[in-house]
N, CA, C and O of each residue as an XYZ file, in Angstrom:
508
protein
N    -187.098      1.198    -77.786
C    -186.395      1.032    -76.533
C    -184.981      0.549    -76.853
O    -184.807     -0.389    -77.631
N    -183.992      1.174    -76.269
C    -182.595      0.845    -76.489
C    -182.070      0.034    -75.317
O    -182.454      0.263    -74.170
N    -181.192     -0.912    -75.609
C    -180.568     -1.686    -74.547
C    -179.288     -0.992    -74.112
O    -178.395     -0.774    -74.931
N    -179.186     -0.645    -72.846
C    -177.994     -0.032    -72.275
C    -177.002     -1.142    -71.910
O    -175.803     -1.026    -72.160
N    -177.517     -2.198    -71.327
C    -176.719     -3.361    -70.962
C    -177.656     -4.556    -71.077
O    -178.791     -4.426    -71.536
N    -177.176     -5.701    -70.663
C    -178.030     -6.893    -70.686
C    -179.264     -6.713    -69.800
O    -180.332     -7.245    -70.102
N    -179.115     -5.967    -68.711
C    -180.175     -5.878    -67.706
C    -180.918     -4.555    -67.678
O    -182.047     -4.494    -67.190
N    -180.306     -3.490    -68.193
C    -180.907     -2.158    -68.136
C    -181.291     -1.730    -69.543
O    -180.498     -1.829    -70.480
N    -182.515     -1.256    -69.672
C    -182.977     -0.775    -70.973
C    -183.321      0.707    -70.870
O    -183.726      1.201    -69.819
N    -183.149      1.392    -71.984
C    -183.493      2.807    -72.025
C    -184.941      2.944    -72.463
O    -185.395      2.271    -73.389
N    -185.650      3.821    -71.786
C    -187.041      4.115    -72.104
C    -187.110      5.604    -72.425
O    -186.251      6.375    -71.998
N    -188.132      6.008    -73.178
C    -188.288      7.427    -73.492
C    -189.759      7.800    -73.386
O    -190.592      6.971    -73.021
N    -190.075      9.057    -73.709
C    -191.461      9.494    -73.509
C    -192.441      8.793    -74.441
O    -193.649      8.855    -74.210
N    -191.958      8.132    -75.482
C    -192.858      7.438    -76.401
C    -193.295      6.073    -75.874
O    -194.404      5.626    -76.169
N    -192.445      5.410    -75.102
C    -192.810      4.082    -74.603
C    -192.858      3.992    -73.077
O    -193.100      2.914    -72.533
N    -192.634      5.099    -72.386
C    -192.598      5.113    -70.924
C    -193.874      4.535    -70.317
O    -193.812      3.618    -69.497
N    -195.031      5.068    -70.716
C    -196.287      4.616    -70.120
C    -196.486      3.116    -70.318
O    -196.887      2.406    -69.396
N    -196.207      2.650    -71.512
C    -196.409      1.230    -71.798
C    -195.524      0.341    -70.932
O    -196.018     -0.601    -70.313
N    -194.238      0.621    -70.880
C    -193.340     -0.287    -70.154
C    -193.444     -0.145    -68.640
O    -193.274     -1.128    -67.918
N    -193.718      1.051    -68.151
C    -193.789      1.246    -66.700
C    -195.162      0.859    -66.149
O    -195.250      0.105    -65.179
N    -196.208      1.360    -66.749
C    -197.551      1.141    -66.208
C    -198.076     -0.261    -66.451
O    -198.919     -0.738    -65.692
N    -197.597     -0.937    -67.494
C    -198.104     -2.277    -67.800
C    -197.235     -3.383    -67.223
O    -197.538     -4.562    -67.406
N    -196.158     -3.024    -66.530
C    -195.276     -4.038    -65.965
C    -195.960     -4.770    -64.822
O    -196.605     -4.160    -63.969
N    -195.807     -6.081    -64.823
C    -196.369     -6.895    -63.743
C    -195.388     -7.016    -62.578
O    -195.719     -7.574    -61.532
N    -194.178     -6.488    -62.773
C    -193.161     -6.527    -61.722
C    -192.818     -5.084    -61.343
O    -193.137     -4.160    -62.090
N    -192.179     -4.884    -60.204
C    -191.732     -3.534    -59.833
C    -190.791     -2.970    -60.904
O    -190.073     -3.714    -61.572
N    -190.810     -1.650    -61.050
C    -189.990     -0.976    -62.053
C    -189.180      0.122    -61.365
O    -189.722      0.932    -60.612
N    -187.878      0.134    -61.637
C    -187.004      1.197    -61.167
C    -186.572      1.996    -62.388
O    -186.041      1.435    -63.346
N    -186.801      3.318    -62.351
C    -186.398      4.183    -63.459
C    -185.329      5.148    -62.956
O    -185.504      5.838    -61.952
N    -184.230      5.171    -63.679
C    -183.111      6.075    -63.403
C    -183.209      7.235    -64.385
O    -182.952      7.066    -65.577
N    -183.580      8.411    -63.891
C    -183.641      9.627    -64.707
C    -182.240     10.227    -64.706
O    -181.701     10.531    -63.642
N    -181.645     10.402    -65.878
C    -180.246     10.816    -65.972
C    -180.047     11.739    -67.175
O    -180.968     11.985    -67.954
N    -178.816     12.240    -67.303
C    -178.414     13.041    -68.467
C    -176.940     12.760    -68.747
O    -176.172     12.467    -67.831
N    -176.555     12.849    -70.009
C    -175.163     12.558    -70.392
C    -174.162     13.487    -69.729
O    -173.056     13.058    -69.402
N    -174.514     14.734    -69.524
C    -173.604     15.730    -68.964
C    -173.468     15.626    -67.447
O    -172.691     16.368    -66.846
N    -174.213     14.719    -66.825
C    -174.315     14.617    -65.361
C    -173.279     13.652    -64.789
O    -173.375     12.440    -64.982
N    -172.297     14.193    -64.092
C    -171.243     13.357    -63.485
C    -171.814     12.398    -62.426
O    -171.459     11.220    -62.451
N    -172.683     12.843    -61.494
C    -173.252     11.889    -60.524
C    -174.051     10.766    -61.199
O    -174.132      9.657    -60.672
N    -174.635     11.056    -62.356
C    -175.375     10.014    -63.092
C    -174.424      8.907    -63.524
O    -174.750      7.724    -63.428
N    -173.254      9.296    -63.997
C    -172.262      8.302    -64.417
C    -171.759      7.497    -63.223
O    -171.460      6.310    -63.353
N    -171.668      8.137    -62.067
C    -171.263      7.435    -60.848
C    -172.333      6.426    -60.430
O    -172.012      5.335    -59.959
N    -173.579      6.786    -60.601
C    -174.697      5.931    -60.208
C    -174.912      4.768    -61.177
O    -175.412      3.722    -60.763
N    -174.554      4.916    -62.439
C    -174.860      3.922    -63.475
C    -174.460      2.494    -63.107
O    -175.271      1.588    -63.293
N    -173.249      2.244    -62.592
C    -172.909      0.855    -62.250
C    -173.772      0.279    -61.120
O    -174.019     -0.927    -61.080
N    -174.224      1.133    -60.213
C    -175.102      0.683    -59.127
C    -176.450      0.262    -59.702
O    -177.010     -0.763    -59.312
N    -176.962      1.060    -60.628
C    -178.237      0.745    -61.281
C    -178.103     -0.561    -62.062
O    -179.000     -1.404    -62.031
N    -176.994     -0.722    -62.753
C    -176.782     -1.942    -63.527
C    -176.693     -3.171    -62.617
O    -177.257     -4.219    -62.935
N    -175.995     -3.049    -61.501
C    -175.925     -4.167    -60.553
C    -177.304     -4.520    -60.005
O    -177.632     -5.699    -59.868
N    -178.107     -3.517    -59.692
C    -179.464     -3.768    -59.199
C    -180.275     -4.495    -60.270
O    -181.016     -5.430    -59.965
N    -180.133     -4.064    -61.522
C    -180.861     -4.704    -62.617
C    -180.466     -6.169    -62.749
O    -181.319     -7.030    -62.960
N    -179.180     -6.447    -62.625
C    -178.712     -7.840    -62.714
C    -179.215     -8.652    -61.531
O    -179.644     -9.794    -61.691
N    -179.160     -8.063    -60.347
C    -179.578     -8.772    -59.139
C    -181.066     -9.110    -59.161
O    -181.464    -10.176    -58.692
N    -181.883     -8.218    -59.697
C    -183.333     -8.420    -59.675
C    -183.903     -8.817    -61.027
O    -185.112     -8.722    -61.239
N    -183.050     -9.263    -61.944
C    -183.505     -9.679    -63.270
C    -184.618    -10.718    -63.127
O    -184.480    -11.695    -62.390
N    -185.700    -10.497    -63.827
C    -186.840    -11.395    -63.756
C    -187.829    -11.025    -62.667
O    -189.023    -11.294    -62.798
N    -187.352    -10.414    -61.599
C    -188.223    -10.035    -60.480
C    -188.613     -8.567    -60.541
O    -189.617     -8.162    -59.954
N    -187.819     -7.769    -61.252
C    -188.081     -6.337    -61.409
C    -187.506     -5.913    -62.757
O    -186.669     -6.603    -63.339
N    -187.968     -4.775    -63.231
C    -187.442     -4.215    -64.466
C    -186.751     -2.899    -64.133
O    -187.226     -2.130    -63.298
N    -185.619     -2.648    -64.800
C    -184.852     -1.429    -64.557
C    -184.654     -0.711    -65.885
O    -184.203     -1.293    -66.871
N    -185.006      0.575    -65.880
C    -184.905      1.400    -67.075
C    -184.132      2.670    -66.761
O    -184.076      3.114    -65.614
N    -183.534      3.251    -67.800
C    -182.975      4.588    -67.698
C    -183.758      5.483    -68.640
O    -184.231      5.037    -69.685
N    -183.893      6.738    -68.268
C    -184.572      7.720    -69.104
C    -183.702      8.967    -69.164
O    -183.447      9.608    -68.144
N    -183.249      9.302    -70.366
C    -182.437     10.498    -70.574
C    -183.385     11.697    -70.567
O    -184.212     11.849    -71.467
N    -183.260     12.537    -69.556
C    -184.194     13.652    -69.392
C    -184.090     14.676    -70.521
O    -185.063     15.367    -70.824
N    -182.917     14.773    -71.141
C    -182.771     15.713    -72.255
C    -183.569     15.264    -73.477
O    -183.995     16.089    -74.285
N    -183.769     13.957    -73.607
C    -184.512     13.410    -74.738
C    -185.998     13.238    -74.431
O    -186.788     13.026    -75.350
N    -186.391     13.322    -73.180
C    -187.775     13.064    -72.774
C    -188.263     14.099    -71.768
O    -188.612     13.745    -70.642
N    -188.293     15.374    -72.157
C    -188.679     16.418    -71.199
C    -190.114     16.296    -70.696
O    -190.407     16.746    -69.588
N    -191.012     15.708    -71.469
C    -192.411     15.595    -71.030
C    -192.522     14.683    -69.805
O    -193.278     14.979    -68.880
N    -191.784     13.591    -69.795
C    -191.825     12.679    -68.644
C    -191.166     13.343    -67.442
O    -191.650     13.234    -66.315
N    -190.068     14.025    -67.693
C    -189.375     14.744    -66.613
C    -190.321     15.749    -65.959
O    -190.378     15.853    -64.733
N    -191.051     16.473    -66.773
C    -191.991     17.470    -66.257
C    -193.148     16.809    -65.520
O    -193.560     17.279    -64.460
N    -193.668     15.735    -66.070
C    -194.812     15.052    -65.459
C    -194.498     14.587    -64.039
O    -195.358     14.636    -63.160
N    -193.276     14.142    -63.820
C    -192.888     13.646    -62.494
C    -192.170     14.689    -61.651
O    -191.683     14.374    -60.565
N    -192.097     15.911    -62.127
C    -191.514     16.985    -61.339
C    -190.053     16.772    -61.027
O    -189.589     17.118    -59.941
N    -189.325     16.207    -61.965
C    -187.899     15.962    -61.767
C    -187.188     17.312    -61.771
O    -187.203     18.028    -62.772
N    -186.569     17.651    -60.647
C    -185.879     18.930    -60.496
C    -184.390     18.830    -60.794
O    -183.754     19.825    -61.141
N    -183.839     17.637    -60.659
C    -182.425     17.442    -60.887
C    -182.141     15.978    -61.136
O    -182.959     15.111    -60.829
N    -180.985     15.715    -61.692
C    -180.597     14.340    -61.968
C    -179.279     14.048    -61.259
O    -178.477     14.957    -61.041
N    -179.054     12.805    -60.904
C    -179.942     11.672    -61.115
C    -181.120     11.669    -60.128
O    -181.026     12.178    -59.011
N    -182.207     11.085    -60.578
C    -183.362     10.806    -59.737
C    -183.767      9.372    -60.014
O    -183.843      8.956    -61.170
N    -184.023      8.624    -58.972
C    -184.508      7.250    -59.100
C    -185.948      7.208    -58.615
O    -186.270      7.740    -57.552
N    -186.813      6.571    -59.401
C    -188.204      6.395    -58.973
C    -188.547      4.913    -59.064
O    -188.300      4.259    -60.077
N    -189.122      4.403    -57.980
C    -189.589      3.027    -57.913
C    -191.097      3.020    -58.131
O    -191.845      3.684    -57.412
N    -191.532      2.260    -59.131
C    -192.951      2.117    -59.441
C    -193.395      0.697    -59.104
O    -192.667     -0.268    -59.338
N    -194.591      0.587    -58.556
C    -195.210     -0.718    -58.290
C    -196.632     -0.646    -58.829
O    -197.397      0.238    -58.444
N    -196.990     -1.558    -59.707
C    -198.320     -1.565    -60.327
C    -198.635     -0.220    -60.975
O    -199.771      0.250    -60.919
N    -197.619      0.402    -61.594
C    -197.805      1.653    -62.319
C    -197.892      2.894    -61.449
O    -198.123      3.989    -61.963
N    -197.714      2.748    -60.147
C    -197.826      3.867    -59.211
C    -196.448      4.160    -58.611
O    -195.713      3.242    -58.248
N    -196.111      5.439    -58.513
C    -194.853      5.807    -57.875
C    -194.916      5.439    -56.400
O    -195.780      5.914    -55.663
N    -193.987      4.583    -55.981
C    -193.927      4.138    -54.597
C    -192.893      4.904    -53.794
O    -193.080      5.166    -52.606
N    -191.790      5.263    -54.460
C    -190.693      5.894    -53.739
C    -189.797      6.600    -54.737
O    -189.807      6.284    -55.927
N    -189.020      7.562    -54.246
C    -188.084      8.276    -55.110
C    -186.908      8.767    -54.296
O    -187.013      9.015    -53.095
N    -185.766      8.901    -54.993
C    -184.561      9.483    -54.412
C    -184.067     10.519    -55.403
O    -183.782     10.209    -56.560
N    -183.971     11.765    -54.930
C    -183.484     12.876    -55.755
C    -182.077     13.230    -55.310
O    -181.791     13.278    -54.114
N    -181.202     13.477    -56.269
C    -179.832     13.869    -55.961
C    -179.814     15.296    -55.423
O    -180.435     16.199    -55.984
N    -179.093     15.475    -54.334
C    -178.880     16.799    -53.754
C    -177.387     17.087    -53.824
O    -176.612     16.438    -53.122
N    -176.959     18.046    -54.654
C    -175.521     18.292    -54.827
C    -174.776     18.538    -53.518
O    -173.605     18.179    -53.395
N    -175.438     19.141    -52.551
C    -174.768     19.431    -51.275
C    -174.787     18.240    -50.323
O    -174.256     18.331    -49.217
N    -175.396     17.117    -50.737
C    -175.466     15.932    -49.881
C    -175.337     14.663    -50.719
O    -176.206     13.793    -50.679
N    -174.235     14.562    -51.487
C    -174.022     13.400    -52.344
C    -173.974     12.112    -51.518
O    -174.507     11.088    -51.946
N    -173.346     12.150    -50.345
C    -173.299     10.965    -49.487
C    -174.685     10.525    -49.067
O    -174.993      9.333    -49.052
N    -175.520     11.494    -48.725
C    -176.905     11.188    -48.362
C    -177.679     10.580    -49.514
O    -178.525      9.707    -49.313
N    -177.386     11.046    -50.732
C    -178.048     10.497    -51.920
C    -177.741      9.014    -52.053
O    -178.643      8.212    -52.294
N    -176.471      8.643    -51.896
C    -176.113      7.237    -52.060
C    -176.628      6.384    -50.909
O    -176.937      5.210    -51.109
N    -176.726      6.945    -49.717
C    -177.359      6.233    -48.603
C    -178.837      6.026    -48.906
O    -179.368      4.935    -48.695
N    -179.499      7.056    -49.395
C    -180.913      6.951    -49.754
C    -181.116      5.964    -50.904
O    -182.113      5.243    -50.941
N    -180.167      5.934    -51.843
C    -180.249      4.985    -52.954
C    -180.186      3.557    -52.426
O    -180.945      2.697    -52.873
N    -179.291      3.301    -51.485
C    -179.195      1.964    -50.890
C    -180.516      1.594    -50.212
O    -180.966      0.452    -50.313
N    -181.132      2.546    -49.526
C    -182.422      2.293    -48.876
C    -183.504      2.016    -49.920
O    -184.339      1.130    -49.733
N    -183.489      2.776    -51.022
C    -184.462      2.562    -52.094
C    -184.295      1.171    -52.693
O    -185.288      0.503    -52.983
N    -183.069      0.731    -52.879
C    -182.833     -0.605    -53.424
C    -183.319     -1.679    -52.451
O    -183.750     -2.751    -52.876
N    -183.252     -1.399    -51.159
C    -183.839     -2.308    -50.177
C    -185.350     -2.387    -50.334
O    -185.942     -3.457    -50.191
N    -185.972     -1.248    -50.628
C    -187.423     -1.244    -50.869
C    -187.761     -1.969    -52.171
O    -188.811     -2.602    -52.278
N    -186.864     -1.877    -53.166
C    -187.053     -2.632    -54.414
C    -187.023     -4.125    -54.105
O    -187.852     -4.882    -54.610
N    -186.078     -4.548    -53.284
C    -185.998     -5.960    -52.903
C    -187.299     -6.408    -52.234
O    -187.840     -7.466    -52.559
N    -187.791     -5.600    -51.305
C    -189.048     -5.943    -50.624
C    -190.209     -5.989    -51.614
O    -191.075     -6.859    -51.518
N    -190.229     -5.052    -52.567
C    -191.297     -5.027    -53.565
C    -191.252     -6.253    -54.450
O    -192.298     -6.782    -54.827
N    -190.046     -6.721    -54.791
C    -189.956     -7.922    -55.624
C    -190.456     -9.139    -54.861
O    -191.068    -10.033    -55.445
N    -190.203     -9.176    -53.581
C    -190.712    -10.292    -52.770
C    -192.228    -10.269    -52.708
O    -192.873    -11.309    -52.843
N    -192.806     -9.085    -52.503
C    -194.276     -8.967    -52.486
C    -194.859     -9.350    -53.844
O    -195.860    -10.063    -53.919
N    -194.233     -8.877    -54.902
C    -194.706     -9.149    -56.262
C    -194.656    -10.641    -56.564
O    -195.593    -11.194    -57.140
N    -193.559    -11.294    -56.175
C    -193.430    -12.735    -56.397
C    -194.454    -13.496    -55.572
O    -194.955    -14.529    -56.016
N    -194.770    -13.012    -54.393
C    -195.769    -13.659    -53.542
C    -197.150    -13.601    -54.152
O    -197.933    -14.541    -54.012
N    -197.465    -12.493    -54.836
C    -198.776    -12.344    -55.483
C    -198.922    -13.291    -56.661
O    -199.998    -13.838    -56.906
N    -197.812    -13.483    -57.397
C    -197.879    -14.333    -58.584
C    -197.886    -15.810    -58.216
O    -198.421    -16.643    -58.948
N    -197.287    -16.122    -57.074
C    -197.103    -17.515    -56.704
C    -198.317    -18.056    -56.126
O    -198.353    -19.228    -55.751
């Protein structure tokens, strides 16, 4: 696993199941690619979310070019795609639509709101 920043770590098809399915906190995975301009636009938002929810949630990035098996397993049609996992189960997802970039970022904000709610539920279970 590679560290992208202090708060965001890179995951790949070799460690994806372990880090996502065994996490006791909610997990947000950013499926991206180096050649993807919207992915680069989204990266600072993902990093801010990781910093904001540090300790309460885990945030990972997965380069789809390096991990095609995971991309295929989750039916990722385009990048960026964000998937929120809770207890190893996909709870929510936001897929980028090139013809509706504004809608994507609105949906991303809504997904981050669901991440916040999930962290509160998760903390309530542990407490």
